[in-house]
PDB file of N, CA and C in Angstrom:
ATOM      1  N   MET A1470      10.730  -4.905   6.255  1.00 90.00           N
ATOM      2  CA  MET A1470      10.006  -5.167   4.670  1.00 90.00           C
ATOM      3  C   MET A1470      10.541  -6.514   4.165  1.00 90.00           C
ATOM      4  N   VAL A1471       9.381  -6.587   3.793  1.00 93.00           N
ATOM      5  CA  VAL A1471       9.238  -7.649   2.899  1.00 93.00           C
ATOM      6  C   VAL A1471       9.642  -7.834   1.988  1.00 93.00           C
ATOM      7  N   VAL A1472       9.858  -8.628   0.726  1.00 94.00           N
ATOM      8  CA  VAL A1472      10.161  -9.399  -0.403  1.00 94.00           C
ATOM      9  C   VAL A1472       9.447 -10.373  -1.128  1.00 94.00           C
ATOM     10  N   ALA A1473       8.978 -10.015  -2.743  1.00 93.00           N
ATOM     11  CA  ALA A1473       8.647 -11.273  -3.254  1.00 93.00           C
ATOM     12  C   ALA A1473       8.707 -11.995  -3.952  1.00 93.00           C
ATOM     13  N   PHE A1474       9.236 -13.127  -4.223  1.00 93.00           N
ATOM     14  CA  PHE A1474      10.156 -13.256  -5.121  1.00 93.00           C
ATOM     15  C   PHE A1474       9.250 -14.442  -6.816  1.00 93.00           C
ATOM     16  N   ASP A1475       9.909 -13.868  -7.771  1.00 89.00           N
ATOM     17  CA  ASP A1475       9.541 -15.233  -8.298  1.00 89.00           C
ATOM     18  C   ASP A1475      10.773 -15.975  -9.193  1.00 89.00           C
ATOM     19  N   GLY A1476      11.023 -17.345  -8.411  1.00 91.00           N
ATOM     20  CA  GLY A1476      11.807 -17.477  -8.574  1.00 91.00           C
ATOM     21  C   GLY A1476      13.659 -17.464  -7.481  1.00 91.00           C
ATOM     22  N   SER A1477      14.430 -16.672  -7.863  1.00 94.00           N
ATOM     23  CA  SER A1477      14.557 -15.701  -7.519  1.00 94.00           C
ATOM     24  C   SER A1477      15.166 -14.971  -7.387  1.00 94.00           C
ATOM     25  N   GLN A1478      14.226 -13.951  -8.594  1.00 94.00           N
ATOM     26  CA  GLN A1478      14.298 -12.415  -9.018  1.00 94.00           C
ATOM     27  C   GLN A1478      13.396 -11.943  -8.266  1.00 94.00           C
ATOM     28  N   PRO A1479      13.188 -11.460  -7.513  1.00 96.00           N
ATOM     29  CA  PRO A1479      12.370  -9.605  -6.472  1.00 96.00           C
ATOM     30  C   PRO A1479      11.723  -9.499  -8.219  1.00 96.00           C
ATOM     31  N   VAL A1480      10.372  -9.744  -6.643  1.00 96.00           N
ATOM     32  CA  VAL A1480       9.439  -8.517  -8.448  1.00 96.00           C
ATOM     33  C   VAL A1480       8.189  -8.061  -7.594  1.00 96.00           C
ATOM     34  N   GLY A1481       8.742  -8.083  -6.181  1.00 96.00           N
ATOM     35  CA  GLY A1481       7.714  -6.552  -5.739  1.00 96.00           C
ATOM     36  C   GLY A1481       8.221  -6.611  -3.705  1.00 96.00           C
ATOM     37  N   PHE A1482       8.115  -5.628  -3.213  1.00 96.00           N
ATOM     38  CA  PHE A1482       8.162  -5.284  -1.643  1.00 96.00           C
ATOM     39  C   PHE A1482       7.682  -4.481  -1.109  1.00 96.00           C
ATOM     40  N   MET A1483       7.229  -4.966   0.277  1.00 97.00           N
ATOM     41  CA  MET A1483       6.174  -3.720   0.723  1.00 97.00           C
ATOM     42  C   MET A1483       7.184  -3.430   1.677  1.00 97.00           C
ATOM     43  N   GLY A1484       7.107  -2.160   2.243  1.00 96.00           N
ATOM     44  CA  GLY A1484       7.237  -1.500   3.693  1.00 96.00           C
ATOM     45  C   GLY A1484       6.845  -1.151   5.012  1.00 96.00           C
ATOM     46  N   ILE A1485       6.666  -1.325   5.750  1.00 97.00           N
ATOM     47  CA  ILE A1485       5.879  -1.828   7.116  1.00 97.00           C
ATOM     48  C   ILE A1485       5.857  -0.734   8.281  1.00 97.00           C
ATOM     49  N   ALA A1486       5.893  -0.064   8.573  1.00 95.00           N
ATOM     50  CA  ALA A1486       6.054   0.698  10.465  1.00 95.00           C
ATOM     51  C   ALA A1486       5.189   0.508  10.871  1.00 95.00           C
ATOM     52  N   GLU A1487       5.147   0.133  12.218  1.00 94.00           N
ATOM     53  CA  GLU A1487       3.733   0.143  13.041  1.00 94.00           C
ATOM     54  C   GLU A1487       3.167  -0.803  12.196  1.00 94.00           C
ATOM     55  N   HIS A1488       2.028  -0.418  11.765  1.00 95.00           N
ATOM     56  CA  HIS A1488       0.722  -0.944  11.509  1.00 95.00           C
ATOM     57  C   HIS A1488       0.828   0.057   9.940  1.00 95.00           C
ATOM     58  N   LYS A1489       1.402   0.532   9.797  1.00 96.00           N
ATOM     59  CA  LYS A1489       1.248   1.709   8.780  1.00 96.00           C
ATOM     60  C   LYS A1489       1.594   1.155   7.293  1.00 96.00           C
ATOM     61  N   LEU A1490       1.281   0.765   6.137  1.00 97.00           N
ATOM     62  CA  LEU A1490       1.800   0.081   5.085  1.00 97.00           C
ATOM     63  C   LEU A1490       2.871   1.144   3.999  1.00 97.00           C
ATOM     64  N   GLU A1491       3.686   2.032   4.526  1.00 93.00           N
ATOM     65  CA  GLU A1491       3.973   2.525   3.897  1.00 93.00           C
ATOM     66  C   GLU A1491       4.527   2.691   2.527  1.00 93.00           C
ATOM     67  N   MET A1492       4.584   1.466   1.918  1.00 94.00           N
ATOM     68  CA  MET A1492       4.538   1.152   0.462  1.00 94.00           C
ATOM     69  C   MET A1492       4.658  -0.507   0.207  1.00 94.00           C
ATOM     70  N   LEU A1493       4.160   0.093  -1.724  1.00 96.00           N
ATOM     71  CA  LEU A1493       3.777  -1.173  -2.179  1.00 96.00           C
ATOM     72  C   LEU A1493       5.105  -0.660  -3.330  1.00 96.00           C
ATOM     73  N   PHE A1494       5.389  -1.469  -3.570  1.00 95.00           N
ATOM     74  CA  PHE A1494       6.240  -2.022  -5.067  1.00 95.00           C
ATOM     75  C   PHE A1494       5.531  -3.684  -5.468  1.00 95.00           C
ATOM     76  N   LEU A1495       5.439  -3.297  -6.566  1.00 95.00           N
ATOM     77  CA  LEU A1495       5.358  -4.347  -7.670  1.00 95.00           C
ATOM     78  C   LEU A1495       5.812  -4.515  -9.625  1.00 95.00           C
ATOM     79  N   ASP A1496       6.895  -5.388  -9.710  1.00 95.00           N
ATOM     80  CA  ASP A1496       7.293  -5.242 -10.609  1.00 95.00           C
ATOM     81  C   ASP A1496       5.524  -5.330 -12.394  1.00 95.00           C
ATOM     82  N   PRO A1497       6.389  -4.256 -12.724  1.00 94.00           N
ATOM     83  CA  PRO A1497       4.965  -3.307 -13.979  1.00 94.00           C
ATOM     84  C   PRO A1497       4.240  -5.767 -14.577  1.00 94.00           C
ATOM     85  N   THR A1498       5.327  -6.793 -14.785  1.00 92.00           N
ATOM     86  CA  THR A1498       4.771  -7.502 -15.085  1.00 92.00           C
ATOM     87  C   THR A1498       4.178  -8.584 -14.292  1.00 92.00           C
ATOM     88  N   VAL A1499       4.268  -8.807 -13.470  1.00 93.00           N
ATOM     89  CA  VAL A1499       3.438  -8.855 -12.460  1.00 93.00           C
ATOM     90  C   VAL A1499       1.850  -8.163 -12.056  1.00 93.00           C
ATOM     91  N   ARG A1500       1.979  -7.378 -12.074  1.00 90.00           N
ATOM     92  CA  ARG A1500       0.236  -6.629 -11.732  1.00 90.00           C
ATOM     93  C   ARG A1500      -0.413  -6.966 -12.290  1.00 90.00           C
ATOM     94  N   GLY A1501      -1.697  -7.552 -11.546  1.00 91.00           N
ATOM     95  CA  GLY A1501      -2.997  -7.759 -11.395  1.00 91.00           C
ATOM     96  C   GLY A1501      -3.148  -9.001 -11.725  1.00 91.00           C
ATOM     97  N   GLN A1502      -2.479  -9.887 -10.971  1.00 92.00           N
ATOM     98  CA  GLN A1502      -1.842 -11.230 -10.203  1.00 92.00           C
ATOM     99  C   GLN A1502      -2.026 -11.636  -9.209  1.00 92.00           C
ATOM    100  N   GLY A1503      -2.226 -10.385  -8.968  1.00 93.00           N
ATOM    101  CA  GLY A1503      -2.613 -11.315  -7.185  1.00 93.00           C
ATOM    102  C   GLY A1503      -1.418 -11.016  -5.789  1.00 93.00           C
ATOM    103  N   LEU A1504      -0.671 -10.403  -6.819  1.00 94.00           N
ATOM    104  CA  LEU A1504       1.010 -10.505  -5.401  1.00 94.00           C
ATOM    105  C   LEU A1504       0.609  -9.530  -5.061  1.00 94.00           C
ATOM    106  N   GLY A1505      -0.165  -7.730  -5.112  1.00 95.00           N
ATOM    107  CA  GLY A1505      -0.164  -7.237  -4.077  1.00 95.00           C
ATOM    108  C   GLY A1505      -1.253  -7.852  -3.162  1.00 95.00           C
ATOM    109  N   GLN A1506      -2.399  -8.081  -3.351  1.00 96.00           N
ATOM    110  CA  GLN A1506      -3.129  -8.550  -2.504  1.00 96.00           C
ATOM    111  C   GLN A1506      -2.502  -9.832  -0.980  1.00 96.00           C
ATOM    112  N   GLN A1507      -2.012 -10.846  -2.210  1.00 95.00           N
ATOM    113  CA  GLN A1507      -1.864 -11.773  -0.748  1.00 95.00           C
ATOM    114  C   GLN A1507      -0.311 -11.214  -0.436  1.00 95.00           C
ATOM    115  N   LEU A1508       0.375  -9.368  -0.612  1.00 96.00           N
ATOM    116  CA  LEU A1508       1.741  -9.232   0.353  1.00 96.00           C
ATOM    117  C   LEU A1508       0.440  -8.558   0.825  1.00 96.00           C
ATOM    118  N   VAL A1509      -0.275  -7.965   0.933  1.00 97.00           N
ATOM    119  CA  VAL A1509      -1.184  -7.041   1.876  1.00 97.00           C
ATOM    120  C   VAL A1509      -1.588  -8.147   2.995  1.00 97.00           C
ATOM    121  N   GLU A1510      -2.436  -9.228   1.990  1.00 96.00           N
ATOM    122  CA  GLU A1510      -3.484 -10.302   3.637  1.00 96.00           C
ATOM    123  C   GLU A1510      -2.021 -10.288   4.117  1.00 96.00           C
ATOM    124  N   TYR A1511      -0.388 -10.950   3.900  1.00 96.00           N
ATOM    125  CA  TYR A1511       0.260 -11.284   4.968  1.00 96.00           C
ATOM    126  C   TYR A1511       0.756 -10.296   5.766  1.00 96.00           C
ATOM    127  N   GLY A1512       1.118  -8.740   5.221  1.00 96.00           N
ATOM    128  CA  GLY A1512       0.830  -7.737   6.055  1.00 96.00           C
ATOM    129  C   GLY A1512      -0.039  -7.216   7.244  1.00 96.00           C
ATOM    130  N   PHE A1513      -1.367  -8.230   7.222  1.00 97.00           N
ATOM    131  CA  PHE A1513      -2.385  -8.107   7.749  1.00 97.00           C
ATOM    132  C   PHE A1513      -2.171  -9.043   9.232  1.00 97.00           C
ATOM    133  N   ASP A1514      -1.432 -10.377   8.260  1.00 96.00           N
ATOM    134  CA  ASP A1514      -1.426 -11.607   9.279  1.00 96.00           C
ATOM    135  C   ASP A1514      -0.118 -11.180  10.243  1.00 96.00           C
ATOM    136  N   HIS A1515       0.581 -10.835   9.471  1.00 97.00           N
ATOM    137  CA  HIS A1515       2.210 -10.690  10.575  1.00 97.00           C
ATOM    138  C   HIS A1515       2.157  -9.502  11.441  1.00 97.00           C
ATOM    139  N   TYR A1516       2.398  -8.575  10.758  1.00 96.00           N
ATOM    140  CA  TYR A1516       2.501  -7.459  10.936  1.00 96.00           C
ATOM    141  C   TYR A1516       1.168  -5.882  11.349  1.00 96.00           C
ATOM    142  N   ALA A1517      -0.252  -6.829  12.075  1.00 96.00           N
ATOM    143  CA  ALA A1517      -1.300  -5.970  11.627  1.00 96.00           C
ATOM    144  C   ALA A1517      -1.492  -4.988  10.792  1.00 96.00           C
ATOM    145  N   ILE A1518      -1.687  -4.271   9.864  1.00 97.00           N
ATOM    146  CA  ILE A1518      -1.524  -3.231   9.530  1.00 97.00           C
ATOM    147  C   ILE A1518      -2.427  -2.820   9.112  1.00 97.00           C
ATOM    148  N   ASP A1519      -2.768  -1.864   9.113  1.00 97.00           N
ATOM    149  CA  ASP A1519      -4.249  -1.174   9.855  1.00 97.00           C
ATOM    150  C   ASP A1519      -4.407   0.010   8.724  1.00 97.00           C
ATOM    151  N   GLU A1520      -3.500   0.561   8.230  1.00 98.00           N
ATOM    152  CA  GLU A1520      -3.191   2.209   7.808  1.00 98.00           C
ATOM    153  C   GLU A1520      -2.618   2.441   6.449  1.00 98.00           C
ATOM    154  N   VAL A1521      -3.081   2.847   6.012  1.00 97.00           N
ATOM    155  CA  VAL A1521      -1.742   3.370   4.696  1.00 97.00           C
ATOM    156  C   VAL A1521      -2.357   5.396   3.570  1.00 97.00           C
ATOM    157  N   VAL A1522      -1.041   5.570   3.507  1.00 95.00           N
ATOM    158  CA  VAL A1522      -0.974   6.820   2.812  1.00 95.00           C
ATOM    159  C   VAL A1522      -1.365   6.855   0.987  1.00 95.00           C
ATOM    160  N   VAL A1523      -2.166   6.673   0.942  1.00 96.00           N
ATOM    161  CA  VAL A1523      -2.324   7.693  -1.152  1.00 96.00           C
ATOM    162  C   VAL A1523      -1.774   7.515  -1.415  1.00 96.00           C
ATOM    163  N   ASN A1524      -1.822   8.170  -3.140  1.00 95.00           N
ATOM    164  CA  ASN A1524      -1.568  10.004  -3.848  1.00 95.00           C
ATOM    165  C   ASN A1524      -3.170   9.728  -3.693  1.00 95.00           C
ATOM    166  N   GLU A1525      -4.109  10.646  -3.821  1.00 96.00           N
ATOM    167  CA  GLU A1525      -5.205  10.538  -4.423  1.00 96.00           C
ATOM    168  C   GLU A1525      -4.511  10.893  -5.869  1.00 96.00           C
ATOM    169  N   GLN A1526      -4.097  10.957  -6.709  1.00 95.00           N
ATOM    170  CA  GLN A1526      -3.821  10.682  -7.692  1.00 95.00           C
ATOM    171  C   GLN A1526      -3.623  10.002  -8.292  1.00 95.00           C
ATOM    172  N   ASN A1527      -3.879   8.968  -7.697  1.00 95.00           N
ATOM    173  CA  ASN A1527      -3.381   7.288  -8.609  1.00 95.00           C
ATOM    174  C   ASN A1527      -5.077   6.741  -8.136  1.00 95.00           C
ATOM    175  N   PRO A1528      -5.606   6.329  -8.526  1.00 96.00           N
ATOM    176  CA  PRO A1528      -6.590   6.091  -9.086  1.00 96.00           C
ATOM    177  C   PRO A1528      -6.665   4.879  -8.924  1.00 96.00           C
ATOM    178  N   ALA A1529      -6.536   3.426  -9.107  1.00 94.00           N
ATOM    179  CA  ALA A1529      -5.988   2.397  -9.606  1.00 94.00           C
ATOM    180  C   ALA A1529      -5.505   1.745  -8.060  1.00 94.00           C
ATOM    181  N   ALA A1530      -4.661   2.486  -6.951  1.00 95.00           N
ATOM    182  CA  ALA A1530      -4.116   2.166  -5.326  1.00 95.00           C
ATOM    183  C   ALA A1530      -5.110   2.412  -5.348  1.00 95.00           C
ATOM    184  N   VAL A1531      -5.812   3.406  -5.270  1.00 97.00           N
ATOM    185  CA  VAL A1531      -7.080   3.935  -4.264  1.00 97.00           C
ATOM    186  C   VAL A1531      -8.257   3.045  -4.003  1.00 97.00           C
ATOM    187  N   GLY A1532      -8.941   2.238  -5.755  1.00 96.00           N
ATOM    188  CA  GLY A1532      -9.147   1.266  -5.931  1.00 96.00           C
ATOM    189  C   GLY A1532      -8.632  -0.391  -5.650  1.00 96.00           C
ATOM    190  N   PHE A1533      -7.464  -0.321  -5.307  1.00 96.00           N
ATOM    191  CA  PHE A1533      -6.898  -1.487  -4.538  1.00 96.00           C
ATOM    192  C   PHE A1533      -6.684  -1.157  -2.995  1.00 96.00           C
ATOM    193  N   TYR A1534      -6.854  -0.592  -2.764  1.00 97.00           N
ATOM    194  CA  TYR A1534      -7.088  -1.147  -1.240  1.00 97.00           C
ATOM    195  C   TYR A1534      -8.172  -0.580  -0.739  1.00 97.00           C
ATOM    196  N   GLN A1535      -8.666  -0.103  -1.963  1.00 97.00           N
ATOM    197  CA  GLN A1535     -10.492  -0.235  -1.637  1.00 97.00           C
ATOM    198  C   GLN A1535     -11.297  -1.420  -1.260  1.00 97.00           C
ATOM    199  N   HIS A1536     -10.659  -2.222  -2.588  1.00 96.00           N
ATOM    200  CA  HIS A1536     -10.823  -3.606  -3.120  1.00 96.00           C
ATOM    201  C   HIS A1536     -10.613  -4.632  -1.370  1.00 96.00           C
ATOM    202  N   LEU A1537     -10.152  -4.523  -1.232  1.00 97.00           N
ATOM    203  CA  LEU A1537      -9.019  -4.671   0.280  1.00 97.00           C
ATOM    204  C   LEU A1537      -9.387  -4.388   1.611  1.00 97.00           C
ATOM    205  N   GLY A1538     -10.494  -4.035   1.213  1.00 97.00           N
ATOM    206  CA  GLY A1538     -11.269  -3.785   2.788  1.00 97.00           C
ATOM    207  C   GLY A1538     -10.829  -1.759   3.555  1.00 97.00           C
ATOM    208  N   PHE A1539     -10.152  -0.931   2.789  1.00 98.00           N
ATOM    209  CA  PHE A1539      -9.746  -0.017   3.686  1.00 98.00           C
ATOM    210  C   PHE A1539     -11.007   1.382   2.886  1.00 98.00           C
ATOM    211  N   GLU A1540     -10.750   2.738   4.764  1.00 98.00           N
ATOM    212  CA  GLU A1540     -11.773   3.091   3.713  1.00 98.00           C
ATOM    213  C   GLU A1540     -11.436   4.400   3.688  1.00 98.00           C
ATOM    214  N   ILE A1541     -11.336   5.526   2.796  1.00 98.00           N
ATOM    215  CA  ILE A1541     -10.790   6.909   2.691  1.00 98.00           C
ATOM    216  C   ILE A1541     -11.067   7.551   5.127  1.00 98.00           C
ATOM    217  N   VAL A1542     -10.295   7.908   5.222  1.00 98.00           N
ATOM    218  CA  VAL A1542     -10.630   8.198   6.772  1.00 98.00           C
ATOM    219  C   VAL A1542     -10.286  10.720   6.937  1.00 98.00           C
ATOM    220  N   ALA A1543      -8.991  10.301   5.892  1.00 98.00           N
ATOM    221  CA  ALA A1543      -8.922  11.338   5.656  1.00 98.00           C
ATOM    222  C   ALA A1543      -8.062  12.237   4.322  1.00 98.00           C
ATOM    223  N   ARG A1544      -7.852  13.279   4.385  1.00 98.00           N
ATOM    224  CA  ARG A1544      -7.832  14.343   3.058  1.00 98.00           C
ATOM    225  C   ARG A1544      -6.519  14.798   3.241  1.00 98.00           C
ATOM    226  N   SER A1545      -5.531  15.417   2.589  1.00 97.00           N
ATOM    227  CA  SER A1545      -5.017  16.574   2.781  1.00 97.00           C
ATOM    228  C   SER A1545      -4.554  16.874   0.844  1.00 97.00           C
ATOM    229  N   PRO A1546      -5.041  18.581   1.349  1.00 97.00           N
ATOM    230  CA  PRO A1546      -4.122  18.594   0.005  1.00 97.00           C
ATOM    231  C   PRO A1546      -2.341  18.672  -0.488  1.00 97.00           C
ATOM    232  N   ILE A1547      -1.681  18.141   0.251  1.00 96.00           N
ATOM    233  CA  ILE A1547      -0.177  17.744   0.521  1.00 96.00           C
ATOM    234  C   ILE A1547       0.051  16.848   0.593  1.00 96.00           C
ATOM    235  N   ASP A1548       1.180  16.754   0.322  1.00 90.00           N
ATOM    236  CA  ASP A1548       1.800  14.734   1.133  1.00 90.00           C
ATOM    237  C   ASP A1548       2.452  15.486   1.914  1.00 90.00           C
ATOM    238  N   GLU A1549       3.450  13.914   2.152  1.00 86.00           N
ATOM    239  CA  GLU A1549       4.236  14.493   3.592  1.00 86.00           C
ATOM    240  C   GLU A1549       5.146  15.141   3.949  1.00 86.00           C
ATOM    241  N   GLN A1550       5.808  15.495   2.648  1.00 92.00           N
ATOM    242  CA  GLN A1550       7.397  16.208   2.167  1.00 92.00           C
ATOM    243  C   GLN A1550       6.810  17.533   1.737  1.00 92.00           C
ATOM    244  N   GLY A1551       5.111  18.169   2.228  1.00 94.00           N
ATOM    245  CA  GLY A1551       4.545  19.395   1.951  1.00 94.00           C
ATOM    246  C   GLY A1551       4.654  19.037   0.045  1.00 94.00           C
ATOM    247  N   GLN A1552       4.668  18.812  -0.538  1.00 95.00           N
ATOM    248  CA  GLN A1552       4.084  19.478  -1.919  1.00 95.00           C
ATOM    249  C   GLN A1552       3.182  18.792  -2.332  1.00 95.00           C
ATOM    250  N   PRO A1553       2.791  19.796  -3.257  1.00 94.00           N
ATOM    251  CA  PRO A1553       1.123  19.370  -3.759  1.00 94.00           C
ATOM    252  C   PRO A1553       0.392  18.500  -4.396  1.00 94.00           C
ATOM    253  N   TYR A1554       0.740  17.429  -3.470  1.00 94.00           N
ATOM    254  CA  TYR A1554       0.168  15.854  -4.300  1.00 94.00           C
ATOM    255  C   TYR A1554      -0.185  15.625  -2.727  1.00 94.00           C
ATOM    256  N   PRO A1555      -2.618  15.612  -3.196  1.00 97.00           N
ATOM    257  CA  PRO A1555      -3.073  15.409  -2.262  1.00 97.00           C
ATOM    258  C   PRO A1555      -3.447  13.936  -2.177  1.00 97.00           C
ATOM    259  N   ILE A1556      -3.161  14.132  -0.585  1.00 97.00           N
ATOM    260  CA  ILE A1556      -2.804  12.681  -0.262  1.00 97.00           C
ATOM    261  C   ILE A1556      -4.076  11.850   0.498  1.00 97.00           C
ATOM    262  N   LEU A1557      -4.499  10.464   0.984  1.00 97.00           N
ATOM    263  CA  LEU A1557      -5.841  10.329   0.915  1.00 97.00           C
ATOM    264  C   LEU A1557      -5.328   9.571   2.468  1.00 97.00           C
ATOM    265  N   ARG A1558      -5.451   9.572   3.641  1.00 97.00           N
ATOM    266  CA  ARG A1558      -5.182   8.552   4.547  1.00 97.00           C
ATOM    267  C   ARG A1558      -6.253   7.351   4.884  1.00 97.00           C
ATOM    268  N   MET A1559      -6.077   5.946   4.437  1.00 98.00           N
ATOM    269  CA  MET A1559      -6.797   5.046   4.547  1.00 98.00           C
ATOM    270  C   MET A1559      -6.805   3.881   6.185  1.00 98.00           C
ATOM    271  N   HIS A1560      -7.826   3.410   6.092  1.00 98.00           N
ATOM    272  CA  HIS A1560      -7.931   2.832   7.174  1.00 98.00           C
ATOM    273  C   HIS A1560      -8.396   1.199   7.639  1.00 98.00           C
ATOM    274  N   HIS A1561      -8.250   0.476   7.057  1.00 96.00           N
ATOM    275  CA  HIS A1561      -9.240  -0.868   7.556  1.00 96.00           C
ATOM    276  C   HIS A1561      -9.559  -1.289   8.539  1.00 96.00           C
ATOM    277  N   ALA A1562     -11.291  -1.737   8.265  1.00 81.00           N
ATOM    278  CA  ALA A1562     -11.839  -2.436   9.700  1.00 81.00           C
ATOM    279  C   ALA A1562     -11.210  -3.862  10.237  1.00 81.00           C
TER     280      ALA A1562
END
């Protein structure tokens, strides 16, 4: 897990398993300031991230990852827990 801080206050984190970005969360007060991009780029450089799974019903997240060079390679009508939330598997070239 990688944690981003503003001074001593944690404001974001990402979880990585092997080369897959498992989660990325930011405090709403820091969104839109480039921190998410900085975290993902850190993941590229230090963990060779090349995959992410994102909820299709979150177009902001899909667009964010596409902006960073991820491409949709597969779609599932259910999430990893079998719930009816369509997910997109995205790879980074």
